[in-house]
CSV table of C-alpha atoms and ligand atoms in Angstrom, one decimal:
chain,number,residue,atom,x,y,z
A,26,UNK,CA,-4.2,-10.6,-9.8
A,27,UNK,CA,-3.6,-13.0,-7.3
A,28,UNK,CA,-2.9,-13.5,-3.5
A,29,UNK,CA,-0.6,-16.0,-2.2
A,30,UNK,CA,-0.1,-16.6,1.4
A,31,UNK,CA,1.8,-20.2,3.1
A,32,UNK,CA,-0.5,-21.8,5.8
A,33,UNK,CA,0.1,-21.5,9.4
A,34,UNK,CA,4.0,-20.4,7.6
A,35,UNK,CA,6.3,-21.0,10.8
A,36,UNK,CA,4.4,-24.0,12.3
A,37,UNK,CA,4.2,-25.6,9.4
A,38,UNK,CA,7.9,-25.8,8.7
A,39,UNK,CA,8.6,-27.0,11.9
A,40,UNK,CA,6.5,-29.9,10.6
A,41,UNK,CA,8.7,-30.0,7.5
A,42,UNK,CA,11.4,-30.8,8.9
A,43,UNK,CA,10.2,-32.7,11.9
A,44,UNK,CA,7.0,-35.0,10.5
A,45,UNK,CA,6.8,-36.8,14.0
A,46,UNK,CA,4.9,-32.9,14.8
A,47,UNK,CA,2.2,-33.5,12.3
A,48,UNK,CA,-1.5,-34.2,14.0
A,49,UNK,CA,-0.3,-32.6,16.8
A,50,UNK,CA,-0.8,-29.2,18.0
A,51,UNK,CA,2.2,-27.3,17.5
A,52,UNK,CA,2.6,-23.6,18.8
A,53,UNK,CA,5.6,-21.9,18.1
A,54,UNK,CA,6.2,-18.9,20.7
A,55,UNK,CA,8.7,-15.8,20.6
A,56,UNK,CA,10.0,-16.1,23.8
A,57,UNK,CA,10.9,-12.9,26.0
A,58,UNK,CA,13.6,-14.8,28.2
A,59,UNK,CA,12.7,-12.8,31.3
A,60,UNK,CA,10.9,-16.0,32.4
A,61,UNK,CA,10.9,-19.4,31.3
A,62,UNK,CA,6.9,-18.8,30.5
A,63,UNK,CA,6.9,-15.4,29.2
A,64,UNK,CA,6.5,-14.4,25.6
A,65,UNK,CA,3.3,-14.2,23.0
A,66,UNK,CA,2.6,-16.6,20.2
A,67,UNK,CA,4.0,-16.1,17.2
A,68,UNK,CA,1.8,-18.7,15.4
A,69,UNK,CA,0.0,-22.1,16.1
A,70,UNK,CA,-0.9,-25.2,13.5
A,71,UNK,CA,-4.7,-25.4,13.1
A,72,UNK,CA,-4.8,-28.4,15.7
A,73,UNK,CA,-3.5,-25.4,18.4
A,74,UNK,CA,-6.7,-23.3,16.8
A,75,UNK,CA,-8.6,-25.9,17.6
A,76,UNK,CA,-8.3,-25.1,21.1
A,77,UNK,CA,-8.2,-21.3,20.8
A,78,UNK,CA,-4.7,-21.0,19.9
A,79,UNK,CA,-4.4,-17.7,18.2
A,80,UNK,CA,-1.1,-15.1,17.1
A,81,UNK,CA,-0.6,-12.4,19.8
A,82,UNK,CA,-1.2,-14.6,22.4
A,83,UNK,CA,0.4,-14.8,25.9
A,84,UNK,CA,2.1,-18.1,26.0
A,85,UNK,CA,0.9,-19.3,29.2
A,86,UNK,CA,-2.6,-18.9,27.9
A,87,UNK,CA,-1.7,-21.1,25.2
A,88,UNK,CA,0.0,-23.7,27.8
A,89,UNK,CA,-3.1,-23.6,29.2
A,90,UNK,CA,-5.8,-23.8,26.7
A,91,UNK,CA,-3.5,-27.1,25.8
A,92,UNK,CA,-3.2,-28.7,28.8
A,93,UNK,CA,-3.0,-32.5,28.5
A,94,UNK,CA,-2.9,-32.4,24.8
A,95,UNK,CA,0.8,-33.5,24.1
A,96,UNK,CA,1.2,-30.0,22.0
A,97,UNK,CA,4.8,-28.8,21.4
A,98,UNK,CA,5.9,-25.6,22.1
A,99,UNK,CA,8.9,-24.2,19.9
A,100,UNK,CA,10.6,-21.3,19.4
A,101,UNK,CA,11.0,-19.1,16.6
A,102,UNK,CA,13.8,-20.0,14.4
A,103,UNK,CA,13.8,-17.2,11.5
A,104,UNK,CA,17.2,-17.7,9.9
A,105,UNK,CA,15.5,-20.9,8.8
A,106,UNK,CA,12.1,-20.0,7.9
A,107,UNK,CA,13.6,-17.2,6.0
A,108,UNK,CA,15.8,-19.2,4.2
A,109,UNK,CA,12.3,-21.2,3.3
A,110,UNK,CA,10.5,-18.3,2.2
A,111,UNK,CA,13.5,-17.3,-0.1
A,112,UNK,CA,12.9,-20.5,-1.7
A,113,UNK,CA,9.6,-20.6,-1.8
A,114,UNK,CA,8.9,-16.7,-3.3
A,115,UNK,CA,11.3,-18.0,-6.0
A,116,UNK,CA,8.8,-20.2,-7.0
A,117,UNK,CA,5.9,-17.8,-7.1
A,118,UNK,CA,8.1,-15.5,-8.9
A,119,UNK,CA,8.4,-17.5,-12.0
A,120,UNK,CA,4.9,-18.2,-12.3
A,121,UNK,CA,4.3,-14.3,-12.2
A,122,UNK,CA,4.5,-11.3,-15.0
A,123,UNK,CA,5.2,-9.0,-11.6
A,124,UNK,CA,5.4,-10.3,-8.2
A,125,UNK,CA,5.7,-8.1,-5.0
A,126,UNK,CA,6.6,-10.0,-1.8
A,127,UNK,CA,4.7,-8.4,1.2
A,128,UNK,CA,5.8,-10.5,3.9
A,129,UNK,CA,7.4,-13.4,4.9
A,130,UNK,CA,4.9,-16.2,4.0
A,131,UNK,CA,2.6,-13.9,1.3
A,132,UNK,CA,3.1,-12.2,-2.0
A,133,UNK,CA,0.8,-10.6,-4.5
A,134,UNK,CA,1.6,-11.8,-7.9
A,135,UNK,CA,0.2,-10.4,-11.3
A,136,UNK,CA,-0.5,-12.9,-14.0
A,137,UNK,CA,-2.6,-11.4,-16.5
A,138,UNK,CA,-0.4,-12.2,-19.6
A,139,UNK,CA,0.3,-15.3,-18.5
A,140,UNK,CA,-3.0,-16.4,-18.1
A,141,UNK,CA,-4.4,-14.3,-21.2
A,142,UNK,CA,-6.5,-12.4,-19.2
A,143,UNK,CA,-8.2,-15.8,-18.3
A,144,UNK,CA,-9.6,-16.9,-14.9
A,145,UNK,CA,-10.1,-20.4,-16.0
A,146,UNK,CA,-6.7,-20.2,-17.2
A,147,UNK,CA,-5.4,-18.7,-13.8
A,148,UNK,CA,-7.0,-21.6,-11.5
A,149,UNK,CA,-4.9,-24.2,-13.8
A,150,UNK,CA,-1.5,-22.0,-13.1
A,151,UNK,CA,-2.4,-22.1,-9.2
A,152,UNK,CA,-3.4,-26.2,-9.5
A,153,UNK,CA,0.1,-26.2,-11.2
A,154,UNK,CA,2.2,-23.8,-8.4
A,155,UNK,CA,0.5,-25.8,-5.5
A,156,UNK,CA,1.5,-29.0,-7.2
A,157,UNK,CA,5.2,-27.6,-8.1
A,158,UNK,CA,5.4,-25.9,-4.6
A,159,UNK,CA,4.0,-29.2,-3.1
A,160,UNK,CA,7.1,-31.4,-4.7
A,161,UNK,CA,9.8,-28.8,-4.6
A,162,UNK,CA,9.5,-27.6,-1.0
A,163,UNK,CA,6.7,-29.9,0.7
A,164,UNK,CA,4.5,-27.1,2.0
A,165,UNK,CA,0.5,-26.0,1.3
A,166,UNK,CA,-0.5,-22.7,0.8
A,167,UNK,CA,-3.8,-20.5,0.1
A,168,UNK,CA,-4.4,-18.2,-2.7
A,169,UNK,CA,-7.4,-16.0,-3.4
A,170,UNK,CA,-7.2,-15.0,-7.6
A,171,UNK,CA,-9.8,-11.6,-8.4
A,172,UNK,CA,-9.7,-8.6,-10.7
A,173,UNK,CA,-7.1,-6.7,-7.8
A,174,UNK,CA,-5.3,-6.6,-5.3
A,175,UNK,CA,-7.8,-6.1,-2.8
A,176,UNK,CA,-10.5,-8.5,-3.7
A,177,UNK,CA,-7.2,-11.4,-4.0
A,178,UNK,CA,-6.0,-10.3,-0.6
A,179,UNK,CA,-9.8,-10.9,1.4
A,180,UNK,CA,-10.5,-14.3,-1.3
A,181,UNK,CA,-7.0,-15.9,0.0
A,182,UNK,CA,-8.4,-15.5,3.3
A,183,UNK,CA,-12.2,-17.4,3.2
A,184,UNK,CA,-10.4,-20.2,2.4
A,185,UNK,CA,-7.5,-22.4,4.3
A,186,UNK,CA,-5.3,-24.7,4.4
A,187,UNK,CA,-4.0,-25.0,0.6
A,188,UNK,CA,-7.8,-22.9,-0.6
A,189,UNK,CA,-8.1,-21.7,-3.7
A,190,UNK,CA,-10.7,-18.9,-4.3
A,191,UNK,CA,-11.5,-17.4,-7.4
A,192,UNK,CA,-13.7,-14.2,-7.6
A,193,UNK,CA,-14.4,-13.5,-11.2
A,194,UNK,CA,-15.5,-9.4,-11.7
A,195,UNK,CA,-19.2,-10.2,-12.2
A,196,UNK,CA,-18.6,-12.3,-8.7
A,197,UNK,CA,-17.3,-9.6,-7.0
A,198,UNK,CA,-20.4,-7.6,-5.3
A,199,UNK,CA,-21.9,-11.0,-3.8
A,200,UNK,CA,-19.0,-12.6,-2.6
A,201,UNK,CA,-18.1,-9.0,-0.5
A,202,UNK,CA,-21.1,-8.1,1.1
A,203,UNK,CA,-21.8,-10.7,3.2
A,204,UNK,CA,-18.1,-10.6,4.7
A,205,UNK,CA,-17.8,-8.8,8.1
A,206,UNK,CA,-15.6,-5.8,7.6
A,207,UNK,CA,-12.7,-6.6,8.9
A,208,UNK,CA,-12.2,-8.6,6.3
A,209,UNK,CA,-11.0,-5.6,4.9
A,210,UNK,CA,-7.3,-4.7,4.6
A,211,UNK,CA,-6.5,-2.7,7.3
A,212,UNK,CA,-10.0,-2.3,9.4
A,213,UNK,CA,-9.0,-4.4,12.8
A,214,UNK,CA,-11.1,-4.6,16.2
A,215,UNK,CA,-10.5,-0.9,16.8
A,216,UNK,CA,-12.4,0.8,13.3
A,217,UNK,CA,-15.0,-2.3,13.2
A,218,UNK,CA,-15.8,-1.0,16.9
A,219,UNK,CA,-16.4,2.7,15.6
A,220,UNK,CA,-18.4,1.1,12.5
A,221,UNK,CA,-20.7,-0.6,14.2
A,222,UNK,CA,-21.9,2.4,16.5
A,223,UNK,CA,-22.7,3.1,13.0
A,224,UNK,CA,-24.3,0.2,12.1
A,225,UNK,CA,-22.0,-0.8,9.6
A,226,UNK,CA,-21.4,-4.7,10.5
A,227,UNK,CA,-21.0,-6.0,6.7
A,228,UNK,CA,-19.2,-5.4,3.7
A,229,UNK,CA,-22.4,-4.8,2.4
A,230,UNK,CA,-23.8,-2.4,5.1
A,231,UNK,CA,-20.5,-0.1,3.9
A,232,UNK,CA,-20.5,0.1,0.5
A,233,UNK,CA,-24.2,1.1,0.9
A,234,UNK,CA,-23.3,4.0,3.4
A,235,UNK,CA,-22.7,7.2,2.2
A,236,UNK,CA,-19.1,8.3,0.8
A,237,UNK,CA,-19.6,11.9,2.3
A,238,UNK,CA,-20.7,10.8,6.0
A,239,UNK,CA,-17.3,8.6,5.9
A,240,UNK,CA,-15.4,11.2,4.8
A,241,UNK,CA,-17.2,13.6,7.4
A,242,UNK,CA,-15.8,10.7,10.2
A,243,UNK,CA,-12.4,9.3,9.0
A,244,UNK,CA,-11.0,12.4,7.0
A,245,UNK,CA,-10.9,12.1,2.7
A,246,UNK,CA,-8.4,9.9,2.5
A,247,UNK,CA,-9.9,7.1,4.8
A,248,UNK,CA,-13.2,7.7,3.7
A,249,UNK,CA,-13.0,7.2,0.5
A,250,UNK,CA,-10.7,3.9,0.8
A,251,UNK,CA,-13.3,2.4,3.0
A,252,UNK,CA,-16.3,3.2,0.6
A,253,UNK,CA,-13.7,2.1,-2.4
A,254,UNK,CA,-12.6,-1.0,-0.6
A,255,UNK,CA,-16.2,-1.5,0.4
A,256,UNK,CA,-16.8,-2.0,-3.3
A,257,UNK,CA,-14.3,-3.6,-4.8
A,258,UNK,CA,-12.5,-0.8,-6.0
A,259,UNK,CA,-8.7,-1.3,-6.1
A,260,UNK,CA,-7.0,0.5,-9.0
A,261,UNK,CA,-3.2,-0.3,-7.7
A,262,UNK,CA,-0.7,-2.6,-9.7
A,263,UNK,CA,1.3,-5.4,-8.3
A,264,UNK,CA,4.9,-3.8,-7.8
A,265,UNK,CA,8.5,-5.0,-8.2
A,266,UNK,CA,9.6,-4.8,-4.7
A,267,UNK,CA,12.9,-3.0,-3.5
A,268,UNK,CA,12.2,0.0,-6.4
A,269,UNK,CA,13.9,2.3,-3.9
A,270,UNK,CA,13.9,5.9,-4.7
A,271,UNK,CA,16.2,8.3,-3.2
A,272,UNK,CA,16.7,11.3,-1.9
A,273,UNK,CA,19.8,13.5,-2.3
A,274,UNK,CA,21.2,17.2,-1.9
A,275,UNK,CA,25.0,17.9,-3.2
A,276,UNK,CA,26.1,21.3,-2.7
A,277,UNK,CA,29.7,23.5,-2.9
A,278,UNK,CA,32.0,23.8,-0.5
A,279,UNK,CA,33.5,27.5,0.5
A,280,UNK,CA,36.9,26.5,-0.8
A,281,UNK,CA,38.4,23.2,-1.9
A,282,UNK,CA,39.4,21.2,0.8
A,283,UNK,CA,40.3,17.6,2.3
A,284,UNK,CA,40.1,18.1,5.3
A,285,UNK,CA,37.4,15.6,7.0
A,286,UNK,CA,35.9,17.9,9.8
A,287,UNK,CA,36.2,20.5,7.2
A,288,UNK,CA,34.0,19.4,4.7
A,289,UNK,CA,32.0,17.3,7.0
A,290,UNK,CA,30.2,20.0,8.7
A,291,UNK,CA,28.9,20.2,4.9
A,292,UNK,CA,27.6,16.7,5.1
A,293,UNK,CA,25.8,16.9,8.6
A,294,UNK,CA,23.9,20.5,6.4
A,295,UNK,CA,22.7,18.3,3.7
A,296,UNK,CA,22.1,15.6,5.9
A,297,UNK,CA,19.9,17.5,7.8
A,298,UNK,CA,18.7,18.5,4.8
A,299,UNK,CA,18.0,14.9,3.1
A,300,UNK,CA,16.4,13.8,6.5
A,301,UNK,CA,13.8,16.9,6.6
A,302,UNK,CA,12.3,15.7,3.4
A,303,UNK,CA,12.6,12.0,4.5
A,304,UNK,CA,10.2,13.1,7.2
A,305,UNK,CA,7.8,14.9,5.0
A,306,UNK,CA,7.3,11.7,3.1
A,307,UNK,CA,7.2,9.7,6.0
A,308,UNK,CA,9.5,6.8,5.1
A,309,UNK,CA,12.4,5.2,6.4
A,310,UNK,CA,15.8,4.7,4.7
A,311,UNK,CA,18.2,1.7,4.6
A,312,UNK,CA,21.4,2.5,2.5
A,313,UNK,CA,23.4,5.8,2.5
A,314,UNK,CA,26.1,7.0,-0.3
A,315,UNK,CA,28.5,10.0,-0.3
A,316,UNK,CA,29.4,11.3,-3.4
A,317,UNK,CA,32.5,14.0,-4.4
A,318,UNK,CA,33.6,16.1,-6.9
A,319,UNK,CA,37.1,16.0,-6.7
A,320,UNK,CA,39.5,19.2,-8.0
A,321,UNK,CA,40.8,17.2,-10.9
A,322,UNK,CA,37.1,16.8,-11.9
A,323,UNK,CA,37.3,12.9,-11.2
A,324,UNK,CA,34.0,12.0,-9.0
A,325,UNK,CA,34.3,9.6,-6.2
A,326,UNK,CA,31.4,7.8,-4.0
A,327,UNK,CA,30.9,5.3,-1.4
A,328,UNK,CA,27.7,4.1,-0.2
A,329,UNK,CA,26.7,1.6,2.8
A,330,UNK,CA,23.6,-0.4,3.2
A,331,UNK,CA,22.0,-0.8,6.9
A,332,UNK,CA,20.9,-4.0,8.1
A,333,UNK,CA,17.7,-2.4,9.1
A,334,UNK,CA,15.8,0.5,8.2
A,335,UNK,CA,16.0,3.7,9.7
A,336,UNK,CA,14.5,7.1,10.5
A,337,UNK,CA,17.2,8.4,12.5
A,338,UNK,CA,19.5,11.5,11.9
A,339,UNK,CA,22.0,10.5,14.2
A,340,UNK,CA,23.0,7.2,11.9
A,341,UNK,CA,22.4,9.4,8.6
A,342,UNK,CA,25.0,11.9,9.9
A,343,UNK,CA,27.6,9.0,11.5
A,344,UNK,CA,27.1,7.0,8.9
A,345,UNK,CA,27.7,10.1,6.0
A,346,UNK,CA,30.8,11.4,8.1
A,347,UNK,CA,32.3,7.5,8.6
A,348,UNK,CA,31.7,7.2,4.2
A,349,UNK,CA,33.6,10.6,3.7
A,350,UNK,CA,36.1,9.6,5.7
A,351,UNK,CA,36.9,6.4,4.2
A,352,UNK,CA,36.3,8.1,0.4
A,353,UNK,CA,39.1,10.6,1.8
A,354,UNK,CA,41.6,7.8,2.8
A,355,UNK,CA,41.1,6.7,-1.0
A,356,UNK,CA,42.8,10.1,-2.2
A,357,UNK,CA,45.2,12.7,-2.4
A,358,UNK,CA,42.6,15.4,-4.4
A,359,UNK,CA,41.0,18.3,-3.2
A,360,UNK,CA,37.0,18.2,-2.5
A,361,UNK,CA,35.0,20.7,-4.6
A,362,UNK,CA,31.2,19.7,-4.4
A,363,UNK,CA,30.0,17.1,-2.0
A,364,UNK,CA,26.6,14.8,-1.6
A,365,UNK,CA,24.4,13.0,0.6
A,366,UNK,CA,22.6,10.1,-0.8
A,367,UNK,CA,19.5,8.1,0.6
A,368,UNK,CA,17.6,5.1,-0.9
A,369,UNK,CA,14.1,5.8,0.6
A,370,UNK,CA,11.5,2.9,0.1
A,371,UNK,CA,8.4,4.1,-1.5
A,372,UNK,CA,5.9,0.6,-0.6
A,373,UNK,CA,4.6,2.2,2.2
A,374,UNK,CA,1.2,3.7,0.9
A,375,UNK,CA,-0.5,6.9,2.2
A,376,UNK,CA,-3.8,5.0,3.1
A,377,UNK,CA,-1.7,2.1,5.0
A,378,UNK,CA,-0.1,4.4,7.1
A,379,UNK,CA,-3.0,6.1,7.8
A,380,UNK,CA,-4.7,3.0,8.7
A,381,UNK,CA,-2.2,1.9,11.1
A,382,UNK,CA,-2.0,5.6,12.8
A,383,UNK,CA,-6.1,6.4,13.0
A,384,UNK,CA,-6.9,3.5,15.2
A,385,UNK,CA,-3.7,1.7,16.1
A,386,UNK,CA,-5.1,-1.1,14.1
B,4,DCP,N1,3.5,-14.0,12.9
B,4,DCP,C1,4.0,-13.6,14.1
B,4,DCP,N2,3.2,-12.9,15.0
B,4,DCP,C2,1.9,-12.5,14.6
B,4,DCP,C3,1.5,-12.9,13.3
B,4,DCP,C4,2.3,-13.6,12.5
B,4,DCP,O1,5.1,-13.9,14.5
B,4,DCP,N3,1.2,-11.8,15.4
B,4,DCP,C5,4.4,-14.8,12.0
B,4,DCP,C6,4.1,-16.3,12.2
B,4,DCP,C7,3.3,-16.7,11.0
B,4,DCP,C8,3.8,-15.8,9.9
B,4,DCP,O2,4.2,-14.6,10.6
B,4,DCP,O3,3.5,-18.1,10.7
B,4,DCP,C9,2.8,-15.5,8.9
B,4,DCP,O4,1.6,-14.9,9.4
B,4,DCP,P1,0.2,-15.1,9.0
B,4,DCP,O5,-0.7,-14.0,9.5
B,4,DCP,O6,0.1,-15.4,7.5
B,4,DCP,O7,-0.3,-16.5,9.8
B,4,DCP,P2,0.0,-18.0,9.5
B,4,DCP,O8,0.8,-18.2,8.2
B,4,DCP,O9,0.7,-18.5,10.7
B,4,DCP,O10,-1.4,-18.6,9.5
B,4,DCP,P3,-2.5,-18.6,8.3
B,4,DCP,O11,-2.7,-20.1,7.9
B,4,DCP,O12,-3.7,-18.1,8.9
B,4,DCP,O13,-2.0,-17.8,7.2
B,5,CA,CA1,0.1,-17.3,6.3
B,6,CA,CA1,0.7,-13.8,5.8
């Protein structure tokens, strides 16, 4: 399994396509527009981190840490370094038996067959990729290779720009313990805090410390992810992203009917319905469909994709009630049966979650 993930992604392709930046520290800041100054970094080059430059950052404190440098500030431009990124995971892809994009600059990418099971074999593909990547687009990137997911995602990460760290199973234990722990997906500066009253400071310390005591502190689930984690232990696969599942309820009406407010009291039901067991699984949706069962037996749907994704009923009912409508206008038959349709993503883990709700990390 592997770990790819562009350096400094957003400053970097501001250098692409403006070399004069390069040696220079660049900082590129998502600006609020309520004043000229306000706003947070959104990322710097590593001649910015030089000076303390980091993400997150208020952008005057970045002006300042760079004063009298000649550093250029710039603002986000993400059409563009989407359209990069497009490009870019295109590459990976091909070089992958399964690839799962994660972000907009990283992607984990499974290449066991490829590679025959071979880590010697693997660091030749990366060598290749970076070389490809380095021709085709112009850009460096760092990649962490281990037995999973986990182990790839904290390797890519001891070593950038354009690293390459391989951590063969036997490799594993030593290379982890020494690491702080939030090196660690998902323990930030809030769960580190609450391990070290603990006295856990290392990977090492918390592989060491006892499953049941974690599970006694940060509930089963938590627990044993962090003594997992702690160890290596990652069993999940690299997933084909945009495997949507969905959710759906279709139900009878009284009487056959075309009559929109009619039969769209029936929709808002199931809606409510299909949105009650969105919320048990705790994900978000992005496309709706209506389906009918028309009197002549014929079936009809229409089905709208969101430009973001959503929790809300309101838009789930609108949106149903707006499809209905427009899948009435395209007949003169009666309504039988009617259904509501949602395409819930399923990427969003338990433990992530979790993570991101225990400590606000
Ligand atoms: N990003 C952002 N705000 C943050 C973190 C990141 O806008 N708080 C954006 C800008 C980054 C991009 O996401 O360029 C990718 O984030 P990374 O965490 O991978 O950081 P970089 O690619 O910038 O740097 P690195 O070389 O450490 O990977
Ligand atoms: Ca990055
Ligand atoms: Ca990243």
């Amino acid at each position: 399994m592997m770990l790819v993930d562009l350096d400094y992604f957003f400053a970097q392709l501001e250098e692409l396509r403006n070399s004069a930046l390069k040696g220079k520290p660049v900082v590129i800041g998502m600006y609020s527009g309520r004043t000229a100054e306000s706003g947070a970094v959104s990322t710097a080059n590593y001649e910015a981190r030089k000076y303390g430059v980091k993400s997150g950052m208020p952008l005057f404190l970045a002006k300042r840490k760079l004063e009298g440098c000649d550093a250029i500030f710039l603002p986000v431009d993400y059409d563009y370094y989407e359209q990069v990124s497009d490009r870019l995971m295109g590459i990976f892809r091909t070089y992958s038996d399964v690839f799962e994009q994660v972000g907009i600059d990283e992607a984990y990418m499974d290449v066991t067959v490829k590679v025959h099971g071979s880590f010697e074999e693997a660091k030749v593909l990366v060598l290749r990729m970076k070389a490809d990547v380095k021709t085709q687009v112009g850009v460096t990137f760092s990649v962490g290779v281990a037995p999973n997911k986990l182990v790839a995602k904290v390797a890519c990460d001891v070593q950038k720009t354009d690293g390459l760290t391989v951590v063969q199973p036997d490799e594993m234990q030593g290379f982890l313990s020494p690491l702080p722990i939030d090196r660690l997906l998902g323990v930030g500066k809030k769960t580190s805090a609450r391990m070290a009253e603990l006295g856990v400071k290392t990977i090492g310390d918390l592989a060491r410390f006892d499953v049941q005591h974690l599970v006694d502190i940060f509930g089963k689930t938590l627990g044993v992810y962090f003594h997992d984690a702690a160890n290596g232990v990652d069993e999940s696969a690299v997933k084909e992203a945009g495997e949507a599942e969905s959710i759906s309820r279709i139900a009878t009406l009284k009487r056959n009917s075309r009559d929109l407010a009619f039969i769209a009291e029936m929709t808002d039901v199931l809606a409510a319905d299909v949105h009650a067991d969105l919320l048990k699984r705790n994900v978000g949706f992005k496309q709706i469909g209506v389906i009918a069962f028309l009197a002549d037996i014929t079936v009809k749907s229409r089905s709208l994709t969101l430009e973001q994704s959503t929790k809300s009923i309101e838009i789930l009912k609108k949106t149903a009630r707006e499809l209905l409508q427009r899948l009435l206008e395209d007949t003169d038959k009666d309504v039988r049966r009617i259904g509501v349709k949602i395409s819930v993503f399923s990427r969003e883990e338990k433990t992530q979650k979790l993570l991101e709700s225990f400590f606000g990390d």
